[in-house]
Amino acid sequence: MLRVLAVDDEEPALEELLYLLRADPRIRSAEGATGATEALRRIGGAVDAGPDDPSAIDVVFLDIHMAGLTGLDVAQLLAGFAAPPLIVFVTAHEGFAVHAFDLKAVDYVLKPVRRERLAEAVRRVAEQVGDRSAPVLDTANDQIPVELGGVTRFIPVDDIAYAEAQGDYARLYTDNGSHLVRVPLTTLEKQWRSRGFVRIHRRHLVALGRIAELRLDAGSMSVRIGTAELAVSRRHARALRDLLMRQTGR
């Protein structure tokens, strides 16, 4: 659920943008600011208060042409913050897109704002906020925290045989059971690539060294890990086979 600040010095445009944002179920709160100075004051206070404070801001939907400081000026100033919110530019002008993306904008939405286009921008923001909030592995100990009955325990990555996508969560399978963590499978794929984990399906990420068998049946491929048999999608089949061949030196 995203916390949004929308910034536009034209009040009708700001009210329309806020209306559309508040109608999106992924938005927890959407507040408005009518200029760069007000926006910077509110963002600065939110950053100082921390991500768990009610005033926290995940993303700023920012007009470019405003009296005084422009939206590009605001974005440049935010780049100096330790933990700035994400930025989506909302503008009637196409000519600033390159500069906007140089400033690490998540998206560039043209006015008049269409509901479908704004929804796509919100989706991109939600993805990035999810990646930011995902737990980071303790690279010194190679462990991941899991919650068990209100107690946080640390599971060694080497104990994990495979992971299964369950919406915005992933279920981790070890020899002793399974654990649900609030981390998308795509995030684990990036974090564990160097640990020998490979994607074999949109639902599964597996430890290459745990694959006991590779099976081919009527053109379909699967792998056996312990007692589990997991399907390999056609998209990932060739890459997996090549990796296994290199691993065995064939």
Short mmCIF file of C-alpha atoms in Angstrom, two decimals, residues 4-229:
data_model
loop_
_atom_site.label_atom_id
_atom_site.label_comp_id
_atom_site.label_asym_id
_atom_site.label_seq_id
_atom_site.Cartn_x
_atom_site.Cartn_y
_atom_site.Cartn_z
CA VAL A 4 1.75 9.29 -2.17
CA LEU A 5 2.43 13.01 -2.43
CA ALA A 6 1.14 14.68 -5.61
CA VAL A 7 2.62 18.07 -6.56
CA ASP A 8 1.11 20.52 -9.08
CA ASP A 9 0.69 24.28 -8.86
CA GLU A 10 -2.56 24.12 -10.88
CA GLU A 11 -5.25 23.13 -8.39
CA PRO A 12 -7.73 21.59 -10.88
CA ALA A 13 -4.98 19.36 -12.26
CA LEU A 14 -3.88 18.44 -8.74
CA GLU A 15 -7.42 17.56 -7.64
CA GLU A 16 -7.94 15.39 -10.72
CA LEU A 17 -4.68 13.55 -10.12
CA LEU A 18 -5.52 12.99 -6.45
CA TYR A 19 -8.96 11.69 -7.40
CA LEU A 20 -7.45 9.11 -9.74
CA LEU A 21 -4.75 8.09 -7.28
CA ARG A 22 -7.19 7.63 -4.39
CA ALA A 23 -9.34 5.38 -6.57
CA ASP A 24 -6.44 2.93 -6.97
CA PRO A 25 -6.61 0.13 -4.34
CA ARG A 26 -2.80 0.04 -4.12
CA ILE A 27 -2.73 3.58 -2.72
CA ARG A 28 -2.97 3.83 1.06
CA SER A 29 -2.97 7.63 1.15
CA ALA A 30 -2.61 10.46 -1.37
CA GLU A 31 -2.00 14.04 -0.29
CA GLY A 32 -1.38 17.13 -2.41
CA ALA A 33 1.07 20.03 -2.47
CA THR A 34 0.60 23.13 -4.63
CA GLY A 35 4.25 23.98 -5.16
CA ALA A 36 7.86 22.86 -4.92
CA THR A 37 8.60 24.64 -1.63
CA GLU A 38 5.69 23.00 0.16
CA ALA A 39 6.58 19.63 -1.36
CA LEU A 40 10.22 19.82 -0.23
CA ARG A 41 9.18 20.80 3.28
CA ARG A 42 6.81 17.86 3.57
CA ILE A 43 9.24 15.39 2.00
CA GLY A 44 12.07 16.55 4.25
CA GLY A 45 9.89 16.10 7.33
CA ALA A 46 8.81 12.65 6.16
CA VAL A 47 12.38 11.50 5.53
CA ASP A 48 13.50 12.76 8.95
CA ALA A 49 10.58 11.00 10.64
CA GLY A 50 11.43 7.63 9.09
CA PRO A 51 9.55 5.05 6.97
CA ASP A 52 7.25 3.91 9.80
CA ASP A 53 5.94 7.39 10.63
CA PRO A 54 2.37 8.30 9.50
CA SER A 55 3.85 11.15 7.43
CA ALA A 56 6.08 8.80 5.38
CA ILE A 57 6.03 9.19 1.58
CA ASP A 58 6.84 6.33 -0.80
CA VAL A 59 6.47 8.22 -4.09
CA VAL A 60 6.03 11.76 -5.39
CA PHE A 61 3.89 12.36 -8.50
CA LEU A 62 5.51 15.55 -9.68
CA ASP A 63 4.58 18.18 -12.27
CA ILE A 64 7.51 19.71 -14.16
CA HIS A 65 6.42 23.26 -15.04
CA MET A 66 5.68 25.10 -11.80
CA ALA A 67 6.24 28.63 -10.54
CA GLY A 68 9.62 28.96 -8.82
CA LEU A 69 11.42 25.65 -8.65
CA THR A 70 10.48 23.18 -11.39
CA GLY A 71 9.78 19.52 -10.86
CA LEU A 72 13.20 18.72 -12.30
CA ASP A 73 14.77 21.02 -9.69
CA VAL A 74 12.88 19.20 -6.96
CA ALA A 75 14.03 15.80 -8.25
CA GLN A 76 17.64 16.99 -8.35
CA LEU A 77 17.41 18.18 -4.75
CA LEU A 78 15.83 14.90 -3.64
CA ALA A 79 18.74 12.99 -5.16
CA GLY A 80 20.85 14.36 -2.30
CA PHE A 81 18.61 12.82 0.38
CA ALA A 82 19.78 9.64 2.11
CA ALA A 83 16.52 7.80 1.44
CA PRO A 84 14.36 9.86 -0.94
CA PRO A 85 10.91 8.80 -2.15
CA LEU A 86 10.51 7.51 -5.69
CA ILE A 87 9.49 9.98 -8.40
CA VAL A 88 6.93 9.83 -11.19
CA PHE A 89 6.75 12.91 -13.41
CA VAL A 90 3.28 13.99 -14.56
CA THR A 91 3.52 16.67 -17.25
CA ALA A 92 2.01 18.06 -20.44
CA HIS A 93 5.46 18.29 -22.05
CA GLU A 94 7.19 15.40 -23.83
CA GLY A 95 10.57 17.09 -24.21
CA PHE A 96 11.92 16.46 -20.69
CA ALA A 97 11.70 12.66 -20.64
CA VAL A 98 15.42 12.01 -21.13
CA HIS A 99 16.35 14.43 -18.34
CA ALA A 100 13.65 12.91 -16.12
CA PHE A 101 14.99 9.39 -16.47
CA ASP A 102 18.54 10.66 -15.90
CA LEU A 103 17.16 11.75 -12.52
CA LYS A 104 16.06 8.14 -11.85
CA ALA A 105 12.34 8.74 -12.35
CA VAL A 106 10.26 5.56 -12.20
CA ASP A 107 7.88 6.78 -14.92
CA TYR A 108 6.91 9.78 -17.07
CA VAL A 109 3.15 10.26 -17.48
CA LEU A 110 1.76 12.76 -19.97
CA LYS A 111 -1.26 14.97 -19.34
CA PRO A 112 -4.16 14.66 -19.75
CA VAL A 113 -3.71 11.72 -17.40
CA ARG A 114 -5.54 8.54 -18.40
CA ARG A 115 -6.63 6.17 -15.65
CA GLU A 116 -5.01 3.15 -17.35
CA ARG A 117 -1.69 4.94 -17.86
CA LEU A 118 -1.62 6.11 -14.25
CA ALA A 119 -2.38 2.57 -13.08
CA GLU A 120 0.69 1.35 -14.98
CA ALA A 121 2.84 3.99 -13.25
CA VAL A 122 1.48 2.88 -9.86
CA ARG A 123 2.31 -0.73 -10.73
CA ARG A 124 5.92 0.20 -11.51
CA VAL A 125 6.21 2.12 -8.27
CA ALA A 126 4.71 -0.75 -6.27
CA GLU A 127 7.29 -3.13 -7.76
CA GLN A 128 10.18 -0.89 -6.77
CA VAL A 129 8.82 -0.25 -3.28
CA GLY A 130 8.45 -4.03 -2.87
CA ASP A 131 12.10 -4.54 -3.85
CA ARG A 132 13.17 -1.84 -1.40
CA SER A 133 11.26 -3.36 1.51
CA ALA A 134 12.23 -6.98 0.88
CA PRO A 135 14.47 -8.43 3.58
CA VAL A 136 18.15 -8.34 2.68
CA LEU A 137 20.25 -11.42 3.30
CA ASP A 138 22.94 -11.30 5.92
CA THR A 139 25.79 -11.82 3.48
CA ALA A 140 28.26 -12.45 6.31
CA ASN A 141 26.30 -15.49 7.56
CA ASP A 142 24.35 -16.32 4.41
CA GLN A 143 21.07 -16.54 6.30
CA ILE A 144 17.50 -15.36 5.80
CA PRO A 145 15.15 -14.42 8.66
CA VAL A 146 11.86 -16.31 8.97
CA GLU A 147 9.01 -15.92 11.48
CA LEU A 148 8.04 -19.00 13.46
CA GLY A 149 5.34 -18.56 16.08
CA GLY A 150 6.28 -14.96 16.76
CA VAL A 151 10.00 -15.79 16.96
CA THR A 152 12.48 -14.72 14.28
CA ARG A 153 14.88 -17.48 13.30
CA PHE A 154 17.67 -17.43 10.73
CA ILE A 155 17.73 -20.18 8.13
CA PRO A 156 21.03 -20.81 6.30
CA VAL A 157 20.60 -20.33 2.56
CA ASP A 158 22.55 -23.56 2.04
CA ASP A 159 19.71 -25.43 3.79
CA ILE A 160 17.15 -24.27 1.20
CA ALA A 161 16.45 -26.74 -1.59
CA TYR A 162 13.96 -24.64 -3.52
CA ALA A 163 11.53 -21.73 -3.22
CA GLU A 164 7.98 -21.45 -4.49
CA ALA A 165 6.16 -18.23 -5.41
CA GLN A 166 2.99 -17.52 -3.45
CA GLY A 167 1.84 -14.07 -4.57
CA ASP A 168 4.04 -11.42 -2.94
CA TYR A 169 5.46 -14.14 -0.66
CA ALA A 170 7.76 -17.10 -1.21
CA ARG A 171 7.72 -20.46 0.53
CA LEU A 172 11.19 -21.83 1.26
CA TYR A 173 11.64 -25.61 1.36
CA THR A 174 14.34 -27.26 3.45
CA ASP A 175 14.93 -30.88 4.49
CA ASN A 176 13.08 -30.14 7.74
CA GLY A 177 10.00 -28.35 6.45
CA SER A 178 8.98 -25.08 4.83
CA HIS A 179 8.88 -21.40 5.79
CA LEU A 180 6.84 -18.53 4.33
CA VAL A 181 8.66 -15.22 3.88
CA ARG A 182 7.34 -11.90 2.62
CA VAL A 183 9.76 -11.64 -0.27
CA PRO A 184 8.80 -11.95 -3.97
CA LEU A 185 10.45 -14.81 -5.81
CA THR A 186 11.98 -12.35 -8.31
CA THR A 187 13.85 -10.66 -5.44
CA LEU A 188 15.21 -13.97 -4.14
CA GLU A 189 16.27 -14.84 -7.69
CA LYS A 190 18.44 -11.69 -7.84
CA GLN A 191 19.85 -12.12 -4.33
CA TRP A 192 20.64 -15.83 -4.64
CA ARG A 193 21.93 -16.03 -8.20
CA SER A 194 25.52 -16.07 -6.96
CA ARG A 195 24.57 -18.84 -4.49
CA GLY A 196 23.72 -21.26 -7.31
CA PHE A 197 19.95 -20.80 -7.42
CA VAL A 198 18.28 -20.87 -10.84
CA ARG A 199 14.75 -20.14 -12.03
CA ILE A 200 13.13 -23.17 -13.64
CA HIS A 201 9.54 -21.91 -13.78
CA ARG A 202 7.59 -18.77 -12.94
CA ARG A 203 6.70 -20.53 -9.66
CA HIS A 204 10.00 -22.15 -8.71
CA LEU A 205 13.57 -21.18 -7.90
CA VAL A 206 15.85 -24.13 -7.14
CA ALA A 207 19.33 -24.77 -5.76
CA LEU A 208 21.24 -26.25 -8.68
CA GLY A 209 23.25 -28.56 -6.41
CA ARG A 210 20.07 -30.07 -4.95
CA ILE A 211 18.79 -31.40 -8.29
CA ALA A 212 18.98 -35.19 -8.07
CA GLU A 213 17.41 -36.01 -11.44
CA LEU A 214 16.48 -34.32 -14.68
CA ARG A 215 13.56 -36.05 -16.37
CA LEU A 216 12.25 -35.83 -19.94
CA ASP A 217 8.81 -37.19 -20.70
CA ALA A 218 6.99 -36.63 -24.01
CA GLY A 219 8.74 -33.32 -24.53
CA SER A 220 8.17 -32.09 -20.96
CA MET A 221 11.02 -31.54 -18.54
CA SER A 222 11.03 -31.82 -14.76
CA VAL A 223 13.55 -32.08 -11.95
CA ARG A 224 13.54 -34.14 -8.77
CA ILE A 225 14.67 -32.46 -5.56
CA GLY A 226 14.31 -34.80 -2.61
CA THR A 227 10.80 -36.22 -2.89
CA ALA A 228 9.48 -33.25 -4.90
CA GLU A 229 9.14 -33.30 -8.68
#
